[in-house]
């Protein structure tokens, strides 16, 4: 971890962690009969789109020493062989958790425990764990592991640099939806550290 320097201090820092499906549509097998497809997000890594499967977001208010927590799940949509939307449902957020929350005027830390299951599938889930430490001067540390599906991104924003691109600290691709079972693929390590600069 780099030593603290004279970096300009932020008033607020955002950590946004999202999973998404890059394709517009993907096969719904083996969860549903042949011909049905699930809707995807039709995009690549980006902080500018509101499309995702799940989102875990923390906003650090440094002066107030407060963490503002937000969880969100987008509906899972089902299309028939003609491309017609025939059903939608939302995954439960009860196993998407922020734990071990700590914050001071200079450092914030928290863990993310994420488990979200497609409501149309019997087995498999988007699962990952993260340990995050954020510092007011821009330093950060992220570590954990994930099941290697679907795409996974996380990025930082400091309020003094809102006109500049955010810093992506996680950019992991989907290695196959069979990885959601947690049996057919090894888990993938997640690790990043450094200092955010514009």
PDB file of C-alpha atoms in Angstrom:
ATOM      1  CA  UNK A   1       0.000   0.000   0.000  1.00  0.00           C
ATOM      2  CA  UNK A   2       1.491   3.398  -0.966  1.00  0.00           C
ATOM      3  CA  UNK A   3       2.307   5.827   1.818  1.00  0.00           C
ATOM      4  CA  UNK A   4      -0.061   8.744   2.339  1.00  0.00           C
ATOM      5  CA  UNK A   5       1.058  11.907   0.577  1.00  0.00           C
ATOM      6  CA  UNK A   6      -0.202  15.392  -0.063  1.00  0.00           C
ATOM      7  CA  UNK A   7      -2.977  14.348  -2.439  1.00  0.00           C
ATOM      8  CA  UNK A   8      -6.045  16.545  -2.495  1.00  0.00           C
ATOM      9  CA  UNK A   9      -8.684  15.225  -0.133  1.00  0.00           C
ATOM     10  CA  UNK A  10     -12.122  14.253  -1.394  1.00  0.00           C
ATOM     11  CA  UNK A  11     -15.436  15.237   0.135  1.00  0.00           C
ATOM     12  CA  UNK A  12     -17.078  12.046  -1.139  1.00  0.00           C
ATOM     13  CA  UNK A  13     -15.881   8.820  -2.710  1.00  0.00           C
ATOM     14  CA  UNK A  14     -18.004   6.281  -4.583  1.00  0.00           C
ATOM     15  CA  UNK A  15     -17.238   2.581  -4.958  1.00  0.00           C
ATOM     16  CA  UNK A  16     -19.528   0.943  -7.512  1.00  0.00           C
ATOM     17  CA  UNK A  17     -19.472  -2.816  -8.123  1.00  0.00           C
ATOM     18  CA  UNK A  18     -21.622  -4.350 -10.865  1.00  0.00           C
ATOM     19  CA  UNK A  19     -22.216  -7.600 -12.722  1.00  0.00           C
ATOM     20  CA  UNK A  20     -23.626  -7.636 -16.246  1.00  0.00           C
ATOM     21  CA  UNK A  21     -24.245  -9.802 -19.303  1.00  0.00           C
ATOM     22  CA  UNK A  22     -22.442  -8.452 -22.341  1.00  0.00           C
ATOM     23  CA  UNK A  23     -24.808 -10.036 -24.903  1.00  0.00           C
ATOM     24  CA  UNK A  24     -28.231  -8.710 -25.876  1.00  0.00           C
ATOM     25  CA  UNK A  25     -29.699 -12.225 -25.470  1.00  0.00           C
ATOM     26  CA  UNK A  26     -28.314 -15.503 -24.141  1.00  0.00           C
ATOM     27  CA  UNK A  27     -29.695 -19.027 -24.216  1.00  0.00           C
ATOM     28  CA  UNK A  28     -31.936 -19.837 -21.249  1.00  0.00           C
ATOM     29  CA  UNK A  29     -30.930 -23.495 -21.306  1.00  0.00           C
ATOM     30  CA  UNK A  30     -30.769 -25.557 -19.172  1.00  0.00           C
ATOM     31  CA  UNK A  31     -32.994 -23.407 -16.938  1.00  0.00           C
ATOM     32  CA  UNK A  32     -35.856 -23.200 -19.467  1.00  0.00           C
ATOM     33  CA  UNK A  33     -36.918 -25.265 -22.513  1.00  0.00           C
ATOM     34  CA  UNK A  34     -35.066 -24.949 -25.803  1.00  0.00           C
ATOM     35  CA  UNK A  35     -35.767 -21.754 -27.755  1.00  0.00           C
ATOM     36  CA  UNK A  36     -36.148 -19.430 -24.775  1.00  0.00           C
ATOM     37  CA  UNK A  37     -33.564 -16.743 -24.088  1.00  0.00           C
ATOM     38  CA  UNK A  38     -32.666 -14.448 -21.214  1.00  0.00           C
ATOM     39  CA  UNK A  39     -32.214 -10.748 -21.837  1.00  0.00           C
ATOM     40  CA  UNK A  40     -28.716  -9.355 -21.361  1.00  0.00           C
ATOM     41  CA  UNK A  41     -27.282  -5.866 -21.013  1.00  0.00           C
ATOM     42  CA  UNK A  42     -25.884  -5.462 -24.538  1.00  0.00           C
ATOM     43  CA  UNK A  43     -22.764  -3.540 -23.488  1.00  0.00           C
ATOM     44  CA  UNK A  44     -19.127  -3.780 -22.478  1.00  0.00           C
ATOM     45  CA  UNK A  45     -17.319  -2.347 -19.439  1.00  0.00           C
ATOM     46  CA  UNK A  46     -18.663   1.145 -18.797  1.00  0.00           C
ATOM     47  CA  UNK A  47     -19.527   3.523 -15.970  1.00  0.00           C
ATOM     48  CA  UNK A  48     -21.948   5.496 -18.152  1.00  0.00           C
ATOM     49  CA  UNK A  49     -24.703   2.939 -18.616  1.00  0.00           C
ATOM     50  CA  UNK A  50     -27.502   2.093 -16.216  1.00  0.00           C
ATOM     51  CA  UNK A  51     -27.742  -1.480 -17.490  1.00  0.00           C
ATOM     52  CA  UNK A  52     -26.516  -4.291 -15.226  1.00  0.00           C
ATOM     53  CA  UNK A  53     -27.655  -7.493 -13.503  1.00  0.00           C
ATOM     54  CA  UNK A  54     -26.669  -6.560  -9.946  1.00  0.00           C
ATOM     55  CA  UNK A  55     -25.116  -3.514  -8.303  1.00  0.00           C
ATOM     56  CA  UNK A  56     -23.506  -2.913  -4.914  1.00  0.00           C
ATOM     57  CA  UNK A  57     -22.570   0.711  -4.275  1.00  0.00           C
ATOM     58  CA  UNK A  58     -21.009   2.571  -1.341  1.00  0.00           C
ATOM     59  CA  UNK A  59     -20.752   6.341  -1.048  1.00  0.00           C
ATOM     60  CA  UNK A  60     -18.345   7.611   1.595  1.00  0.00           C
ATOM     61  CA  UNK A  61     -19.187  11.006   3.091  1.00  0.00           C
ATOM     62  CA  UNK A  62     -15.841  11.816   4.682  1.00  0.00           C
ATOM     63  CA  UNK A  63     -16.807  14.909   6.682  1.00  0.00           C
ATOM     64  CA  UNK A  64     -19.831  13.189   8.226  1.00  0.00           C
ATOM     65  CA  UNK A  65     -17.991   9.877   8.630  1.00  0.00           C
ATOM     66  CA  UNK A  66     -20.907   8.096   7.021  1.00  0.00           C
ATOM     67  CA  UNK A  67     -21.327   5.220   4.564  1.00  0.00           C
ATOM     68  CA  UNK A  68     -24.366   5.316   2.283  1.00  0.00           C
ATOM     69  CA  UNK A  69     -25.170   1.820   1.013  1.00  0.00           C
ATOM     70  CA  UNK A  70     -27.183   0.837  -2.039  1.00  0.00           C
ATOM     71  CA  UNK A  71     -28.105  -2.539  -3.563  1.00  0.00           C
ATOM     72  CA  UNK A  72     -30.002  -3.100  -6.773  1.00  0.00           C
ATOM     73  CA  UNK A  73     -31.055  -6.010  -8.986  1.00  0.00           C
ATOM     74  CA  UNK A  74     -32.431  -5.605 -12.474  1.00  0.00           C
ATOM     75  CA  UNK A  75     -35.268  -7.889 -13.651  1.00  0.00           C
ATOM     76  CA  UNK A  76     -34.416 -11.150 -15.400  1.00  0.00           C
ATOM     77  CA  UNK A  77     -36.340 -11.126 -18.677  1.00  0.00           C
ATOM     78  CA  UNK A  78     -37.404 -14.148 -20.750  1.00  0.00           C
ATOM     79  CA  UNK A  79     -37.945 -14.064 -24.540  1.00  0.00           C
ATOM     80  CA  UNK A  80     -39.502 -16.733 -26.742  1.00  0.00           C
ATOM     81  CA  UNK A  81     -38.096 -18.026 -30.040  1.00  0.00           C
ATOM     82  CA  UNK A  82     -39.715 -15.082 -31.873  1.00  0.00           C
ATOM     83  CA  UNK A  83     -37.944 -12.535 -29.643  1.00  0.00           C
ATOM     84  CA  UNK A  84     -41.115 -11.622 -27.773  1.00  0.00           C
ATOM     85  CA  UNK A  85     -40.845 -10.753 -24.074  1.00  0.00           C
ATOM     86  CA  UNK A  86     -42.951 -13.365 -22.268  1.00  0.00           C
ATOM     87  CA  UNK A  87     -41.983 -13.032 -18.600  1.00  0.00           C
ATOM     88  CA  UNK A  88     -39.777 -11.242 -16.098  1.00  0.00           C
ATOM     89  CA  UNK A  89     -38.857 -11.643 -12.439  1.00  0.00           C
ATOM     90  CA  UNK A  90     -36.342 -10.222  -9.982  1.00  0.00           C
ATOM     91  CA  UNK A  91     -33.710 -12.123  -8.053  1.00  0.00           C
ATOM     92  CA  UNK A  92     -33.735 -11.763  -4.288  1.00  0.00           C
ATOM     93  CA  UNK A  93     -31.267  -9.309  -2.710  1.00  0.00           C
ATOM     94  CA  UNK A  94     -31.333 -10.940   0.726  1.00  0.00           C
ATOM     95  CA  UNK A  95     -27.887 -12.513   0.184  1.00  0.00           C
ATOM     96  CA  UNK A  96     -26.278  -9.358  -1.228  1.00  0.00           C
ATOM     97  CA  UNK A  97     -24.744  -7.926   1.932  1.00  0.00           C
ATOM     98  CA  UNK A  98     -22.397  -5.223   3.200  1.00  0.00           C
ATOM     99  CA  UNK A  99     -20.608  -6.344   6.371  1.00  0.00           C
ATOM    100  CA  UNK A 100     -17.828  -5.222   8.716  1.00  0.00           C
ATOM    101  CA  UNK A 101     -18.486  -1.546   8.003  1.00  0.00           C
ATOM    102  CA  UNK A 102     -15.970   0.965   9.363  1.00  0.00           C
ATOM    103  CA  UNK A 103     -15.447   4.647   8.598  1.00  0.00           C
ATOM    104  CA  UNK A 104     -13.407   7.574   9.928  1.00  0.00           C
ATOM    105  CA  UNK A 105     -12.546  10.960   8.467  1.00  0.00           C
ATOM    106  CA  UNK A 106      -9.651   9.421   6.493  1.00  0.00           C
ATOM    107  CA  UNK A 107     -10.410   5.711   5.894  1.00  0.00           C
ATOM    108  CA  UNK A 108     -13.434   3.568   5.084  1.00  0.00           C
ATOM    109  CA  UNK A 109     -13.528  -0.220   4.890  1.00  0.00           C
ATOM    110  CA  UNK A 110     -16.224  -2.790   4.227  1.00  0.00           C
ATOM    111  CA  UNK A 111     -16.785  -6.308   2.927  1.00  0.00           C
ATOM    112  CA  UNK A 112     -19.224  -7.290   0.192  1.00  0.00           C
ATOM    113  CA  UNK A 113     -20.823 -10.744   0.325  1.00  0.00           C
ATOM    114  CA  UNK A 114     -22.707 -11.265  -2.923  1.00  0.00           C
ATOM    115  CA  UNK A 115     -24.944 -14.182  -3.846  1.00  0.00           C
ATOM    116  CA  UNK A 116     -27.771 -13.677  -6.360  1.00  0.00           C
ATOM    117  CA  UNK A 117     -29.646 -16.460  -8.135  1.00  0.00           C
ATOM    118  CA  UNK A 118     -31.479 -16.321 -11.438  1.00  0.00           C
ATOM    119  CA  UNK A 119     -35.176 -16.756 -10.463  1.00  0.00           C
ATOM    120  CA  UNK A 120     -35.713 -19.140 -13.396  1.00  0.00           C
ATOM    121  CA  UNK A 121     -32.814 -21.473 -12.586  1.00  0.00           C
ATOM    122  CA  UNK A 122     -32.707 -24.239  -9.981  1.00  0.00           C
ATOM    123  CA  UNK A 123     -28.951 -24.102  -9.485  1.00  0.00           C
ATOM    124  CA  UNK A 124     -26.184 -21.555  -9.933  1.00  0.00           C
ATOM    125  CA  UNK A 125     -25.731 -18.012  -8.705  1.00  0.00           C
ATOM    126  CA  UNK A 126     -23.630 -14.886  -9.205  1.00  0.00           C
ATOM    127  CA  UNK A 127     -21.312 -15.196  -6.245  1.00  0.00           C
ATOM    128  CA  UNK A 128     -18.308 -13.171  -5.112  1.00  0.00           C
ATOM    129  CA  UNK A 129     -16.698 -11.749  -1.972  1.00  0.00           C
ATOM    130  CA  UNK A 130     -14.733  -8.505  -1.667  1.00  0.00           C
ATOM    131  CA  UNK A 131     -12.756  -6.700   1.014  1.00  0.00           C
ATOM    132  CA  UNK A 132     -12.464  -2.986   0.246  1.00  0.00           C
ATOM    133  CA  UNK A 133     -10.434  -0.222   1.914  1.00  0.00           C
ATOM    134  CA  UNK A 134     -10.738   3.379   0.691  1.00  0.00           C
ATOM    135  CA  UNK A 135      -8.725   6.382   1.830  1.00  0.00           C
ATOM    136  CA  UNK A 136      -9.668  10.022   1.568  1.00  0.00           C
ATOM    137  CA  UNK A 137      -6.403  10.884  -0.213  1.00  0.00           C
ATOM    138  CA  UNK A 138      -7.219   8.446  -3.039  1.00  0.00           C
ATOM    139  CA  UNK A 139      -5.496   5.247  -1.919  1.00  0.00           C
ATOM    140  CA  UNK A 140      -7.451   2.025  -2.228  1.00  0.00           C
ATOM    141  CA  UNK A 141      -7.185  -1.721  -1.763  1.00  0.00           C
ATOM    142  CA  UNK A 142      -9.564  -4.362  -3.131  1.00  0.00           C
ATOM    143  CA  UNK A 143      -9.243  -8.136  -2.730  1.00  0.00           C
ATOM    144  CA  UNK A 144     -11.486 -11.162  -2.984  1.00  0.00           C
ATOM    145  CA  UNK A 145     -12.652 -13.887  -5.330  1.00  0.00           C
ATOM    146  CA  UNK A 146     -15.567 -14.658  -7.637  1.00  0.00           C
ATOM    147  CA  UNK A 147     -17.291 -17.299  -9.697  1.00  0.00           C
ATOM    148  CA  UNK A 148     -16.184 -16.508 -13.233  1.00  0.00           C
ATOM    149  CA  UNK A 149     -19.564 -15.431 -14.643  1.00  0.00           C
ATOM    150  CA  UNK A 150     -20.967 -13.096 -15.803  1.00  0.00           C
ATOM    151  CA  UNK A 151     -18.888  -9.966 -16.596  1.00  0.00           C
ATOM    152  CA  UNK A 152     -17.847  -8.074 -13.445  1.00  0.00           C
ATOM    153  CA  UNK A 153     -16.703  -4.463 -13.047  1.00  0.00           C
ATOM    154  CA  UNK A 154     -15.937  -2.112 -10.169  1.00  0.00           C
ATOM    155  CA  UNK A 155     -14.798   1.493 -10.269  1.00  0.00           C
ATOM    156  CA  UNK A 156     -13.981   4.456  -8.025  1.00  0.00           C
ATOM    157  CA  UNK A 157     -15.053   8.083  -8.319  1.00  0.00           C
ATOM    158  CA  UNK A 158     -13.775  11.005  -6.231  1.00  0.00           C
ATOM    159  CA  UNK A 159     -15.894  14.168  -6.321  1.00  0.00           C
ATOM    160  CA  UNK A 160     -13.036  16.520  -7.159  1.00  0.00           C
ATOM    161  CA  UNK A 161     -12.491  14.711 -10.476  1.00  0.00           C
ATOM    162  CA  UNK A 162     -16.032  14.286 -11.744  1.00  0.00           C
ATOM    163  CA  UNK A 163     -15.059  15.564 -15.198  1.00  0.00           C
ATOM    164  CA  UNK A 164     -12.481  12.766 -15.598  1.00  0.00           C
ATOM    165  CA  UNK A 165     -13.055   9.057 -16.207  1.00  0.00           C
ATOM    166  CA  UNK A 166     -13.489   6.925 -13.075  1.00  0.00           C
ATOM    167  CA  UNK A 167     -10.834   4.409 -12.111  1.00  0.00           C
ATOM    168  CA  UNK A 168     -11.772   0.792 -12.878  1.00  0.00           C
ATOM    169  CA  UNK A 169     -10.337  -1.566 -10.259  1.00  0.00           C
ATOM    170  CA  UNK A 170     -12.129  -4.723 -11.469  1.00  0.00           C
ATOM    171  CA  UNK A 171     -12.710  -5.672 -15.115  1.00  0.00           C
ATOM    172  CA  UNK A 172     -13.363  -9.414 -15.417  1.00  0.00           C
ATOM    173  CA  UNK A 173     -14.960 -11.208 -18.345  1.00  0.00           C
ATOM    174  CA  UNK A 174     -17.527 -13.992 -18.372  1.00  0.00           C
ATOM    175  CA  UNK A 175     -15.722 -17.325 -18.692  1.00  0.00           C
ATOM    176  CA  UNK A 176     -18.957 -19.236 -19.300  1.00  0.00           C
ATOM    177  CA  UNK A 177     -22.317 -19.452 -17.541  1.00  0.00           C
ATOM    178  CA  UNK A 178     -21.513 -23.004 -16.431  1.00  0.00           C
ATOM    179  CA  UNK A 179     -19.176 -21.292 -13.933  1.00  0.00           C
ATOM    180  CA  UNK A 180     -22.236 -20.065 -12.002  1.00  0.00           C
ATOM    181  CA  UNK A 181     -22.618 -23.530 -10.481  1.00  0.00           C
ATOM    182  CA  UNK A 182     -19.398 -23.117  -8.501  1.00  0.00           C
ATOM    183  CA  UNK A 183     -18.460 -26.705  -9.395  1.00  0.00           C
ATOM    184  CA  UNK A 184     -17.257 -26.675 -13.006  1.00  0.00           C
ATOM    185  CA  UNK A 185     -14.828 -23.720 -12.730  1.00  0.00           C
ATOM    186  CA  UNK A 186     -12.219 -22.662 -10.242  1.00  0.00           C
ATOM    187  CA  UNK A 187     -12.832 -19.358  -8.483  1.00  0.00           C
ATOM    188  CA  UNK A 188     -11.009 -16.298  -9.784  1.00  0.00           C
ATOM    189  CA  UNK A 189      -8.965 -14.006  -7.536  1.00  0.00           C
ATOM    190  CA  UNK A 190      -9.793 -10.296  -7.444  1.00  0.00           C
ATOM    191  CA  UNK A 191      -7.050  -7.919  -6.381  1.00  0.00           C
ATOM    192  CA  UNK A 192      -6.133  -4.260  -6.944  1.00  0.00           C
ATOM    193  CA  UNK A 193      -4.419  -1.491  -4.972  1.00  0.00           C
ATOM    194  CA  UNK A 194      -2.844   1.902  -5.545  1.00  0.00           C
ATOM    195  CA  UNK A 195      -3.873   5.524  -5.536  1.00  0.00           C
ATOM    196  CA  UNK A 196      -6.580   7.137  -7.623  1.00  0.00           C
ATOM    197  CA  UNK A 197      -5.377  10.034  -9.748  1.00  0.00           C
ATOM    198  CA  UNK A 198      -7.099  11.932 -12.595  1.00  0.00           C
TER     199      UNK A 198
END
